[in-house]
Short mmCIF file of C-alpha atoms in Angstrom, two decimals:
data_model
loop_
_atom_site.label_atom_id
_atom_site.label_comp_id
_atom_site.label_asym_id
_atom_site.label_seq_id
_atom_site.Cartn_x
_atom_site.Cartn_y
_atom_site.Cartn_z
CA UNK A 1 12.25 -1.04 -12.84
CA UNK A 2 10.46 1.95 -14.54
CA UNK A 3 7.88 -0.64 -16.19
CA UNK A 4 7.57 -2.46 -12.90
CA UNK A 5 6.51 1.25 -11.62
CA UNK A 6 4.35 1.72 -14.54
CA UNK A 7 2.39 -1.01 -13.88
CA UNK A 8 1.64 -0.18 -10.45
CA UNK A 9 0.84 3.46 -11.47
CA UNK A 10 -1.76 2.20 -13.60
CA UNK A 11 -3.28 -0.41 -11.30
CA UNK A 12 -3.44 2.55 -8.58
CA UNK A 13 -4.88 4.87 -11.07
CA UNK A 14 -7.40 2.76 -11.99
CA UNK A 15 -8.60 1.61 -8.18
CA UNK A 16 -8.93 5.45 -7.91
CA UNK A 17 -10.99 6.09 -11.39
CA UNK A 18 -13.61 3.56 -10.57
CA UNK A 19 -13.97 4.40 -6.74
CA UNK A 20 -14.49 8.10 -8.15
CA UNK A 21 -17.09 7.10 -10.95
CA UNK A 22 -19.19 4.81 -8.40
CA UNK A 23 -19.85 8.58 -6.58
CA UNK A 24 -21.93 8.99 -10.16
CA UNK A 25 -24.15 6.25 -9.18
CA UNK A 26 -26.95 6.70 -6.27
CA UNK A 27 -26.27 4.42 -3.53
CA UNK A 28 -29.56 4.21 -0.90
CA UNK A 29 -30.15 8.26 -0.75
CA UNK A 30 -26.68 9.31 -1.17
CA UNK A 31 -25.39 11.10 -4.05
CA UNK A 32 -22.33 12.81 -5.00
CA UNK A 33 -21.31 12.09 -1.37
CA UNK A 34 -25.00 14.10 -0.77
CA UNK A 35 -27.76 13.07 1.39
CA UNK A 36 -31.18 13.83 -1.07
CA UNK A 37 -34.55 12.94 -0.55
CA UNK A 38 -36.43 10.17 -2.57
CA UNK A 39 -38.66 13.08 -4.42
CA UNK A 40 -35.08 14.92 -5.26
CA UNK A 41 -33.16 12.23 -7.52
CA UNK A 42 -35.32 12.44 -10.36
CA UNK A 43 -34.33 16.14 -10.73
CA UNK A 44 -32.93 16.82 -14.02
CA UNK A 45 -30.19 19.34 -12.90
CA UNK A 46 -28.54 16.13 -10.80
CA UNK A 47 -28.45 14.04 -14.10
CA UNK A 48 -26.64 16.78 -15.99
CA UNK A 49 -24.32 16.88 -13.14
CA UNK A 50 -24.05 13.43 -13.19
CA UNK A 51 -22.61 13.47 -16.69
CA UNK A 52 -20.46 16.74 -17.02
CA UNK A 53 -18.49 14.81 -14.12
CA UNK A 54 -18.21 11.60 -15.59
CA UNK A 55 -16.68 13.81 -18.75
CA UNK A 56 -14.55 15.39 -16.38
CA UNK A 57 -13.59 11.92 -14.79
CA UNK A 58 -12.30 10.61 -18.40
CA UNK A 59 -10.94 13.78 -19.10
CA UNK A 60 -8.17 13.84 -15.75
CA UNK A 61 -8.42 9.92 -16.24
CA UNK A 62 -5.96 10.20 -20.08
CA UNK A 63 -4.46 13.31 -18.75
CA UNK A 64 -3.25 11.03 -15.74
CA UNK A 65 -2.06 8.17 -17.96
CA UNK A 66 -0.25 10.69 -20.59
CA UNK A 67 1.23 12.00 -17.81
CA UNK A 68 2.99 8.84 -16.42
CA UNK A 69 4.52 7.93 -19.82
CA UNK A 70 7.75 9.67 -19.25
CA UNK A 71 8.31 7.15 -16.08
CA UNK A 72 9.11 4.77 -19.05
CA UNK A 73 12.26 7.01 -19.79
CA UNK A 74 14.08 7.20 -16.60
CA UNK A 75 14.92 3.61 -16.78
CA UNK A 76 18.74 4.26 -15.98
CA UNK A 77 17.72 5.79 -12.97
CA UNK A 78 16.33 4.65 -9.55
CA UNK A 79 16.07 7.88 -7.41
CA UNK A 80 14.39 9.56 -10.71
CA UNK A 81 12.02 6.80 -11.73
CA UNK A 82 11.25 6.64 -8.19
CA UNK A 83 10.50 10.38 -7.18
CA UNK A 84 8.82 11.03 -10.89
CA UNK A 85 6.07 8.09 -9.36
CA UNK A 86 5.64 10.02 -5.89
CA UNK A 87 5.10 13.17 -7.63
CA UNK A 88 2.90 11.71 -10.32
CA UNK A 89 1.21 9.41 -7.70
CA UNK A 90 -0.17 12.68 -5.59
CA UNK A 91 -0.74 15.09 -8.77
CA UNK A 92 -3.14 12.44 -10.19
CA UNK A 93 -5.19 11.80 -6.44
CA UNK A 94 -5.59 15.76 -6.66
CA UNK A 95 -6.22 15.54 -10.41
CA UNK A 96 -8.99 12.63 -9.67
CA UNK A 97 -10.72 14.31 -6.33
CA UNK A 98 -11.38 18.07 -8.32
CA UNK A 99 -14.46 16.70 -10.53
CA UNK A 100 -15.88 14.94 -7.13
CA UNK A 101 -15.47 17.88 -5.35
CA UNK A 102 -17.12 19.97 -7.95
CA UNK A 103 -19.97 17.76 -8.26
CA UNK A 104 -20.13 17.67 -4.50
CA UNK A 105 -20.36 21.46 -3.85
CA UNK A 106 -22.88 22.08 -6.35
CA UNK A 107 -25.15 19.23 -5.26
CA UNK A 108 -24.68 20.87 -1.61
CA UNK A 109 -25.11 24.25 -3.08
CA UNK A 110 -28.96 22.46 -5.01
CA UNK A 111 -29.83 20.86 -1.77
CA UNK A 112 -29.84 24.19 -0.01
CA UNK A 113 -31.28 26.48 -2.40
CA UNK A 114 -34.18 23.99 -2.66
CA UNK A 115 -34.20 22.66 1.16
CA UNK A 116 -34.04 19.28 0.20
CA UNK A 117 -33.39 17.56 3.87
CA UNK A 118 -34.12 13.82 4.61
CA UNK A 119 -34.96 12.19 7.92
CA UNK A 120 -33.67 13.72 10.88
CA UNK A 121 -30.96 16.27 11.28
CA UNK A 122 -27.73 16.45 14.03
CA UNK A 123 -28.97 12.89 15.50
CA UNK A 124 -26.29 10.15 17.03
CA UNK A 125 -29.45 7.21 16.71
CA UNK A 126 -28.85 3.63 19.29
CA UNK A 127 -30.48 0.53 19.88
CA UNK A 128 -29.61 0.04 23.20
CA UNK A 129 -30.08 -4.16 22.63
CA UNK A 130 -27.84 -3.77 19.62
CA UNK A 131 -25.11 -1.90 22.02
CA UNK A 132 -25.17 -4.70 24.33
CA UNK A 133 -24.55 -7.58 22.42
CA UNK A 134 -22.10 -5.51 20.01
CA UNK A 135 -18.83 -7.23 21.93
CA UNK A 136 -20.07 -10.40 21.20
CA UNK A 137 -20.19 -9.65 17.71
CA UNK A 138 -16.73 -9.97 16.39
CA UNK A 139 -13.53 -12.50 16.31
CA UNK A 140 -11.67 -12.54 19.49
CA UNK A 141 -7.96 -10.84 19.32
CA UNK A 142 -6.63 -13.85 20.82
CA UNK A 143 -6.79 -15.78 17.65
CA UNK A 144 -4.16 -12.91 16.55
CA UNK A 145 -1.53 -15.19 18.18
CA UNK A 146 -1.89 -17.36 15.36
CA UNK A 147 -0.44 -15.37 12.30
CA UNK A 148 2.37 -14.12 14.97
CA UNK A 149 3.19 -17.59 15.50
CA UNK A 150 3.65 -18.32 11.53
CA UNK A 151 5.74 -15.18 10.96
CA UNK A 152 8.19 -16.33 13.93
CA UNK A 153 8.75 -19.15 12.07
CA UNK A 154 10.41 -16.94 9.39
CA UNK A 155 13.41 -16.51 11.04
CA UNK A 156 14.23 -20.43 12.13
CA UNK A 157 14.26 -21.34 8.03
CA UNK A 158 17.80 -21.61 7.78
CA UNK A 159 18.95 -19.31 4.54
CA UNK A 160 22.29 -17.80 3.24
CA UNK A 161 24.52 -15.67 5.23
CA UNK A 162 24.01 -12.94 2.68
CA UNK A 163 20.38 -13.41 2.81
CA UNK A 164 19.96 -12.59 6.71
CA UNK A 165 18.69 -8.79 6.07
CA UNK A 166 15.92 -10.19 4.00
CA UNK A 167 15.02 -12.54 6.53
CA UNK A 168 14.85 -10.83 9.32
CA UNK A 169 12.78 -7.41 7.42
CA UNK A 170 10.75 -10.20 6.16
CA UNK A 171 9.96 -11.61 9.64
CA UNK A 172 9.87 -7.97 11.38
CA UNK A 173 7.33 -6.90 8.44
CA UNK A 174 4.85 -9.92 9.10
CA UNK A 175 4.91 -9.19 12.86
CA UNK A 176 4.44 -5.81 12.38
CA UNK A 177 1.54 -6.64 9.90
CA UNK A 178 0.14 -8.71 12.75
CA UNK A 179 -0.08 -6.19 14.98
CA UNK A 180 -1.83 -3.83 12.40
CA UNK A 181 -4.58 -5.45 11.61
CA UNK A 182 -4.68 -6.86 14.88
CA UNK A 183 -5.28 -2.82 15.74
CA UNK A 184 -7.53 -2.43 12.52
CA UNK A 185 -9.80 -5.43 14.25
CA UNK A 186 -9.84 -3.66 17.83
CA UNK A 187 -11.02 -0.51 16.02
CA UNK A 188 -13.66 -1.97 14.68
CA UNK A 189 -14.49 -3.38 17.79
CA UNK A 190 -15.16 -0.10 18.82
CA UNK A 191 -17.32 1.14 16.39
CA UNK A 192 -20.92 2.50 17.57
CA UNK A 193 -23.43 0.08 15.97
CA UNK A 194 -25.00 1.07 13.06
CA UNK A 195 -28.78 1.33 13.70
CA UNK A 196 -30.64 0.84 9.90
CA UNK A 197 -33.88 0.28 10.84
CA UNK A 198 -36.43 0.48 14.02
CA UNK A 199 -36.53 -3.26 14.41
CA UNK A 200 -33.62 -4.34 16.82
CA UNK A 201 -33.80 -8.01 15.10
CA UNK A 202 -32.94 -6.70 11.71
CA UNK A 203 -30.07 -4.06 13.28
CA UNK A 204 -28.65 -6.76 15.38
CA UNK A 205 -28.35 -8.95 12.06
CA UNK A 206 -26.82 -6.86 9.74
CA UNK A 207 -24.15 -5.71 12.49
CA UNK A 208 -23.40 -9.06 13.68
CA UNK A 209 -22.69 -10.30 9.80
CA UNK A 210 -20.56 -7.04 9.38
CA UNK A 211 -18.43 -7.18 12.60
CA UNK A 212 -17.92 -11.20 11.42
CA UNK A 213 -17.38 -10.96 7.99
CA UNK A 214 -14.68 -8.43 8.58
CA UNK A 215 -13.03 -9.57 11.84
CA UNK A 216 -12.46 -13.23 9.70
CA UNK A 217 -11.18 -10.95 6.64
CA UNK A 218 -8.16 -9.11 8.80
CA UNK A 219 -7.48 -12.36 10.78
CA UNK A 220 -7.19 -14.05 6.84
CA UNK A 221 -5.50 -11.40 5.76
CA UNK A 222 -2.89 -11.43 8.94
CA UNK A 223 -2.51 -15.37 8.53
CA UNK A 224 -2.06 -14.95 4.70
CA UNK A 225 0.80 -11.96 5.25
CA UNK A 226 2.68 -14.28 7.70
CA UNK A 227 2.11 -17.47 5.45
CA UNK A 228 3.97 -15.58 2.49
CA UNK A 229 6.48 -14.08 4.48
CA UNK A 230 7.49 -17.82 5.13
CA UNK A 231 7.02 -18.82 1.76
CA UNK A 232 9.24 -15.58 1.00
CA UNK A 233 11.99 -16.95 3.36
CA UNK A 234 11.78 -20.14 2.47
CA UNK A 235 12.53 -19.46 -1.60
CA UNK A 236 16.01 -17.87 -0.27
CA UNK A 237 17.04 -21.46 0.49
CA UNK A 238 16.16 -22.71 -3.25
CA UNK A 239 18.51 -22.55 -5.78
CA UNK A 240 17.31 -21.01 -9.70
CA UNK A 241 14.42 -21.02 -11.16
CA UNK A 242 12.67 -22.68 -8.01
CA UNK A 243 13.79 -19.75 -6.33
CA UNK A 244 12.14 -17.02 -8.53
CA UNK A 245 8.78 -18.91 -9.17
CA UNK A 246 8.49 -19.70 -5.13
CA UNK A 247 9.04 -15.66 -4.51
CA UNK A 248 7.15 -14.39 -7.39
CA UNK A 249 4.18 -16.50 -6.70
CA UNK A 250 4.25 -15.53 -3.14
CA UNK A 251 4.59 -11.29 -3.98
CA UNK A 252 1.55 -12.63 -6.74
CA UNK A 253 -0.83 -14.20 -3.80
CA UNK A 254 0.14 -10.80 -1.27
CA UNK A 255 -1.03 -8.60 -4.10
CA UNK A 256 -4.36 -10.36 -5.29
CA UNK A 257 -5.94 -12.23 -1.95
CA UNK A 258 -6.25 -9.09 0.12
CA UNK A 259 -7.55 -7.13 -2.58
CA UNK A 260 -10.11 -9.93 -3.53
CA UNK A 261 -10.92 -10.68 0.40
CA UNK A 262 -11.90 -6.64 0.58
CA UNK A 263 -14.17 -6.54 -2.44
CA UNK A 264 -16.01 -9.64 -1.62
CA UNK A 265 -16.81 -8.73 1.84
CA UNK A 266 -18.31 -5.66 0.90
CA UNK A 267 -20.52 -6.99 -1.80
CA UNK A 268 -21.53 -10.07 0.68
CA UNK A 269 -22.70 -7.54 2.73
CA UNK A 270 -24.01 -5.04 0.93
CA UNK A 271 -26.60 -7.73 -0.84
CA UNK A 272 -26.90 -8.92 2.74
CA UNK A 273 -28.56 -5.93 3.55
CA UNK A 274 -30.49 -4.77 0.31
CA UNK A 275 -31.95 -8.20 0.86
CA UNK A 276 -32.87 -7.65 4.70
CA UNK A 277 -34.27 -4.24 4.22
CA UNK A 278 -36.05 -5.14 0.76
CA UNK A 279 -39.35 -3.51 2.04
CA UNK A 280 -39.13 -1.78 5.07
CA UNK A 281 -40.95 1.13 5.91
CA UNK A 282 -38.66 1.63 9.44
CA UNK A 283 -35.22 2.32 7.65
CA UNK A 284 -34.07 5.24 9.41
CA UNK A 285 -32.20 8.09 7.19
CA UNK A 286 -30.46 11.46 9.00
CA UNK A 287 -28.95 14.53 7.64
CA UNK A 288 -25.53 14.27 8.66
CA UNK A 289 -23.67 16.01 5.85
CA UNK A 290 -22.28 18.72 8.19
CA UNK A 291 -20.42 16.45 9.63
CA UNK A 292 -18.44 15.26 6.56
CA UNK A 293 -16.39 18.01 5.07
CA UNK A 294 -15.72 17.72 1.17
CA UNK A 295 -18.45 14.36 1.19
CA UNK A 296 -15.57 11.87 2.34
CA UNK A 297 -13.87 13.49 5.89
CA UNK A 298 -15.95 12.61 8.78
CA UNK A 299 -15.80 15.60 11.77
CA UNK A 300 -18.09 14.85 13.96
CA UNK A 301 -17.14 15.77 18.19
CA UNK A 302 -20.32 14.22 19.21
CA UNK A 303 -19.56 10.55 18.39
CA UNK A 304 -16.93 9.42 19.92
CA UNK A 305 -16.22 6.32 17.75
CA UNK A 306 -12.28 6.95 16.51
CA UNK A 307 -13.36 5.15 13.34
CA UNK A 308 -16.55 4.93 11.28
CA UNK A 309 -17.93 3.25 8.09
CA UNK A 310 -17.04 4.94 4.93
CA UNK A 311 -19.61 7.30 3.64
CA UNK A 312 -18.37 6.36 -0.02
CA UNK A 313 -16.20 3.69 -1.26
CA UNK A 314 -15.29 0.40 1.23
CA UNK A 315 -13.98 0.17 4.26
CA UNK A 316 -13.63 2.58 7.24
CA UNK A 317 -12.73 6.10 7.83
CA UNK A 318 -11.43 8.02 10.53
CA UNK A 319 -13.26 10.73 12.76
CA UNK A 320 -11.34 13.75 12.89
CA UNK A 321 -13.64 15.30 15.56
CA UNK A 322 -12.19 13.03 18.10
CA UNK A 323 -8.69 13.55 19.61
CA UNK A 324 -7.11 9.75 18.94
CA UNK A 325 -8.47 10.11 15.58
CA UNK A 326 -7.23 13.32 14.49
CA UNK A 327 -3.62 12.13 15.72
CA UNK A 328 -3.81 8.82 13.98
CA UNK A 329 -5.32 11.21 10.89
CA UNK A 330 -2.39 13.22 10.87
CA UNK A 331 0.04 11.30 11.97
CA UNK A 332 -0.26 9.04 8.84
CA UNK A 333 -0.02 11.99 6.89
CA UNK A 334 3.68 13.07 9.13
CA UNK A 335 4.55 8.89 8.43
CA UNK A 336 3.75 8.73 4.47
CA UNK A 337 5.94 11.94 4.22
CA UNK A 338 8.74 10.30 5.75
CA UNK A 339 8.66 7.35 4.06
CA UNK A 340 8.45 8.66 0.80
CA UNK A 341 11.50 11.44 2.17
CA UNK A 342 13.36 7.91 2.98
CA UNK A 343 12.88 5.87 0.25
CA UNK A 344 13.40 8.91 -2.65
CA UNK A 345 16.86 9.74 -0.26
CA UNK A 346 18.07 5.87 -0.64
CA UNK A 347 17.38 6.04 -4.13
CA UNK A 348 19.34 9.18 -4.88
CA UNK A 349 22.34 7.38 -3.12
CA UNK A 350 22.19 4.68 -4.87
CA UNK A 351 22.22 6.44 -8.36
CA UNK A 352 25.08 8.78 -7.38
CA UNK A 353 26.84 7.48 -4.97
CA UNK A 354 30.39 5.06 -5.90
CA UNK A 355 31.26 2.61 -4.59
CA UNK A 356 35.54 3.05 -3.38
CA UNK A 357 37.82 0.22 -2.97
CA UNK A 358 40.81 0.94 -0.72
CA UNK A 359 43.15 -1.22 0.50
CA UNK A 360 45.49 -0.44 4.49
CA UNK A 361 48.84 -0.62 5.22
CA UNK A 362 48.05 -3.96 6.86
CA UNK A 363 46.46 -5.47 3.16
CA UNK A 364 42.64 -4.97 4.44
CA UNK A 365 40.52 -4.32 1.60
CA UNK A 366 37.35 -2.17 2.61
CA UNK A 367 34.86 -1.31 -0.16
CA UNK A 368 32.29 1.44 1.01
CA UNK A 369 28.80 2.17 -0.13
CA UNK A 370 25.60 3.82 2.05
CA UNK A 371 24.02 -0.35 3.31
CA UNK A 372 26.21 -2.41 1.15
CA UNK A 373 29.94 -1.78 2.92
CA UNK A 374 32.16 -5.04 2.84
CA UNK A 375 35.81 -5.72 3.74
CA UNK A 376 38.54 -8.63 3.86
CA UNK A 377 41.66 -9.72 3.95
CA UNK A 378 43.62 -10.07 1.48
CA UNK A 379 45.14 -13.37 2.82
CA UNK A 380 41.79 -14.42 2.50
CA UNK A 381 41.97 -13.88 -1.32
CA UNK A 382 41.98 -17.36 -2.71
CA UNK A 383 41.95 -16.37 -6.72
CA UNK A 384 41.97 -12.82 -8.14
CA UNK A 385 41.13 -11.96 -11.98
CA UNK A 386 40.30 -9.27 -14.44
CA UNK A 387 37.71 -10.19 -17.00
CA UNK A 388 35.82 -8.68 -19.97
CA UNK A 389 32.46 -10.52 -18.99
CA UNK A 390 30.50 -11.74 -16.21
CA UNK A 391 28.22 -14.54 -16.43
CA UNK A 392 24.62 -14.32 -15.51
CA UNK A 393 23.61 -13.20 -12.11
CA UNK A 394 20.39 -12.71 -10.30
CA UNK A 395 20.03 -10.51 -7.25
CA UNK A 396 18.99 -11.67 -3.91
CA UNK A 397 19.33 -8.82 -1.70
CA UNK A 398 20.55 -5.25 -3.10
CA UNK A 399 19.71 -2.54 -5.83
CA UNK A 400 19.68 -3.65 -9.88
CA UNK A 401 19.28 -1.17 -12.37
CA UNK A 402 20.12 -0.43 -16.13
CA UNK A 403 23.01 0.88 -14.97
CA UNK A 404 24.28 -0.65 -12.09
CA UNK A 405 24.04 -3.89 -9.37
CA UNK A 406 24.96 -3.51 -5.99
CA UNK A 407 24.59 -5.89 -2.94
CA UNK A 408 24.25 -9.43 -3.24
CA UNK A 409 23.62 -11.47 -5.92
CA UNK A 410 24.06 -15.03 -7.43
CA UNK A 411 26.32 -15.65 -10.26
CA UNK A 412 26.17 -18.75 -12.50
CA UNK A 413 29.12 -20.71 -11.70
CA UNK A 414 30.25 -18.09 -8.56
CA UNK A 415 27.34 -18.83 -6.70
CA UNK A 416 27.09 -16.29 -3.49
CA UNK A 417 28.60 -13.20 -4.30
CA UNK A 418 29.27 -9.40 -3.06
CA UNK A 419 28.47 -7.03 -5.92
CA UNK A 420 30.29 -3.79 -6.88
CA UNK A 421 29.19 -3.28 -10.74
CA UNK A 422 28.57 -0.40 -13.01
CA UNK A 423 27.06 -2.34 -15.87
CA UNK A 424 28.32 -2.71 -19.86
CA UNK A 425 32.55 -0.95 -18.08
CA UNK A 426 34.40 -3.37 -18.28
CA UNK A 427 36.77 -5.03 -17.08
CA UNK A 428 35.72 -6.71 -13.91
CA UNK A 429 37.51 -7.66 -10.80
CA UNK A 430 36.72 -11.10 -9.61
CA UNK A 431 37.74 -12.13 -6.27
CA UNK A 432 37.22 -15.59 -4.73
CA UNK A 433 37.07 -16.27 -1.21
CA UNK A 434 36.41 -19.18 0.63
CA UNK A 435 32.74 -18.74 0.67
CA UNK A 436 32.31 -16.07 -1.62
CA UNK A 437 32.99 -14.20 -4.82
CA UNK A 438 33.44 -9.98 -4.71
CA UNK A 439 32.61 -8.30 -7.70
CA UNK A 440 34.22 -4.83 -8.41
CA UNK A 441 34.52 -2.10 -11.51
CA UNK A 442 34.93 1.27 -11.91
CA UNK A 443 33.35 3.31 -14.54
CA UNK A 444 36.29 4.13 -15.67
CA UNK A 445 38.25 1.36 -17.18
CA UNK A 446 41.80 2.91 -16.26
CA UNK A 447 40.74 3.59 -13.08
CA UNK A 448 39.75 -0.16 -12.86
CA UNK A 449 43.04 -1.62 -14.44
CA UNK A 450 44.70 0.34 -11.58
CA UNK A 451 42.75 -0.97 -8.38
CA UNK A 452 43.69 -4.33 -10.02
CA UNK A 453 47.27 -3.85 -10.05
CA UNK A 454 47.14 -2.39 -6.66
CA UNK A 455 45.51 -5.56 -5.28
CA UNK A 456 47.48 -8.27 -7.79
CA UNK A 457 50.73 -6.25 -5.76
CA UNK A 458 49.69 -7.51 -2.07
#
């Protein structure tokens, strides 16, 4: 688990590092998130900035790296691996924004001292035939009903009984994916048209590619999500190794395609448009840096567009100045807090909370533990032994660590079973019912021996 999280700490880290160090490089008359003039970029105090913050960058870059090695350490457990990665994950975003903000501010502070202002200032430009044909622009929601279909069809795969939470949070997260990029595509719907140049043709070309080229990537992306979510079902119903290389090659395909689709858009249609403005003498720049606070927050009251292309990096960003967007802005901030509040709680239950076994006056035996409670019969108890060692197991739905396994699980030779374990105690308690095996220990061995007798007595 802590290498699994080690991985993705790195993989984030670097996404971050090279989104920060493309700020070094000019992009049309924007740099360090700074709108300059053509005569201003040859100055010489921009290229020193330019590389005491790509020291910086490589600098907090190792820092952030020597920082996550202790992750590797906290193996045995769950709730400590996982809140070392939250805490880790936001000190290195903070670590990783102070040399752009540094190299923003004092490119702001040049730019004033030496009045370097381009094009025209505290203007909202429109084509008015680019507005008018913008609706026609981009993929039509209906086409949404699609991907909703495919996810539906997760939950009619038939699966194990044990595997019915997986199915259903698999099926619930692909509709709910649906319906978020189907809300990602309606907001940019509603994006004001980007005007680029004083010829309509040219404007109404480059926004028509970018409203298509992205409404086909979230539909893709939406049909892909539901498409694995099957797949994802569907490997519940396969036995061994079948099992594991269906699932892993579906979580392989969710990581990569989206990732892929986003990168090649934007470079489609960022070559797109070098190409299509290769020349011009009409492009139209404006000063709008007052209206994005730090280089990368856009606050601008006098658009009302709730979301707007990035000024840096891919993708879109959200304007504050407007009320939606400031509540979607700050909501997401109220949401990650409580899922990352969630998840770190879950995990500190799981490390130290224990699973009890007690058994009523009328021979039910309940086992309790926070998601994973179980209880039966004893009638019901077809075989019942104590053994030194278990034989190998795989987990289908529950928690797996160096320490312990809890939930459900498949055992060589047991096949479905319910899974009580504190891992390398034994002995074990192995009881067979009629469709499925409960396995039980205690830390303590004693304490194990005992239950055992308790139950054999019944």
């Amino acid at each position: 688990m802590a290498i699994v999280f080690f991985c993705i700490a790195i993989f984030i880290l670097v996404i971050l590092f090279f989104t920060y160090m493309s700020t070094l490089k000019l992009k049309d008359n924007l740099w360090f998130g700074v709108s300059l003039p053509v005569f201003a970029l040859e100055d010489e105090r921009l290229r020193e900035l330019q590389i005491s913050t790509e020291k910086r960058y490589k600098k907090y870059g190792l820092l952030s790296v020597l920082a996550l090695i202790p992750i590797l350490f906290l193996s045995s457990y769950l709730s400590f691996t996982l809140i070392f990665f939250y805490v880790w994950t936001c000190g290195m975003m903070l670590l990783l924004r102070i040399p752009f903000l540094k190299a923003h501010r004092a490119a702001i502070e040049l730019k004033r001292e030496n009045e370097w202002f381009v094009g025209e200032k505290r203007m909202v430009r429109m084509d008015t035939k680019l507005s008018l044909l913008k609706k026609k622009m981009s993929l039509s929601l209906y086409w949404y009903i699609i991907p909703a279909l495919i996810a539906a069809l997760s939950f009619m795969i038939p699966v194990p009984e044990d595997s019915i939470e997986i199915l259903r949070m698999a099926g619930g997260i692909a509709l709910g994916l649906t319906v978020f990029f189907c809300i990602i595509a309606i907001s940019f719907n509603r994006m004001k048209p980007k005007v680029y140049t004083h010829n309509s043709e040219t404007n109404i070309l480059l926004n028509q590619a970018n409203r298509r080229y992205w409404s086909f990537l979230w539909f893709g992306m939406a049909i892909i999500n539901s498409c694995i979510a099957v797949i994802s079902v569907y490997s519940l119903s396969l036995n061994g190794a079948a099992s594991s290389i269906v699932w892993s090659l579906g979580v392989f395909f969710f990581s990569v395609i989206p990732v892929t689709g986003i990168f090649y858009v934007h470079n489609k249609l960022k070559q797109l448009e070098a190409a299509l403005l290769k020349g011009d003498h009409e492009i139209l720049y404006t000063d709008d840096d007052e209206y994005w606070i730090n280089g990368t927050t856009y606050n601008n009251p006098n658009d009302r567009s709730v979301m707007v292309p990035k000024r840096l990096g891919i993708g879109t960003t959200i304007n504050i100045g407007t009320k939606t967007g400031k509540s979607i802005y700050y909501g997401l901030f109220v949401f990650v807090a409580l899922l990352l509040i969630g998840t770190g709680w879950m995990g500190v239950q799981t490390d130290f909370s224990t699973p009890t076994l007690t058994t009523d006056t009328n021979g039910r035996v309940s086992i309790e533990y926070p998601m994973y409670n179980y209880s039966f019969a004893m009638k019901d108890v077809q075989e019942l032994t104590l053994v030194d060692s278990l034989p190998r197991g795989r987990r289908t739905n529950g928690v797996a660590t160096d320490t312990v396994a809890i939930g459900n699980f498949k055992f060589d030779g047991f096949g479905k079973s319910k899974v009580y374990l504190v891992k390398n105690s034994p002995p074990y308690i192995v009881i067979k019912l009629s469709d499925i095996y409960v396995l039980y220990n205690n830390k303590d061995a004693t304490e194990t021996e005992r239950l055992y007798a308790e139950l054999k007595g019944w």
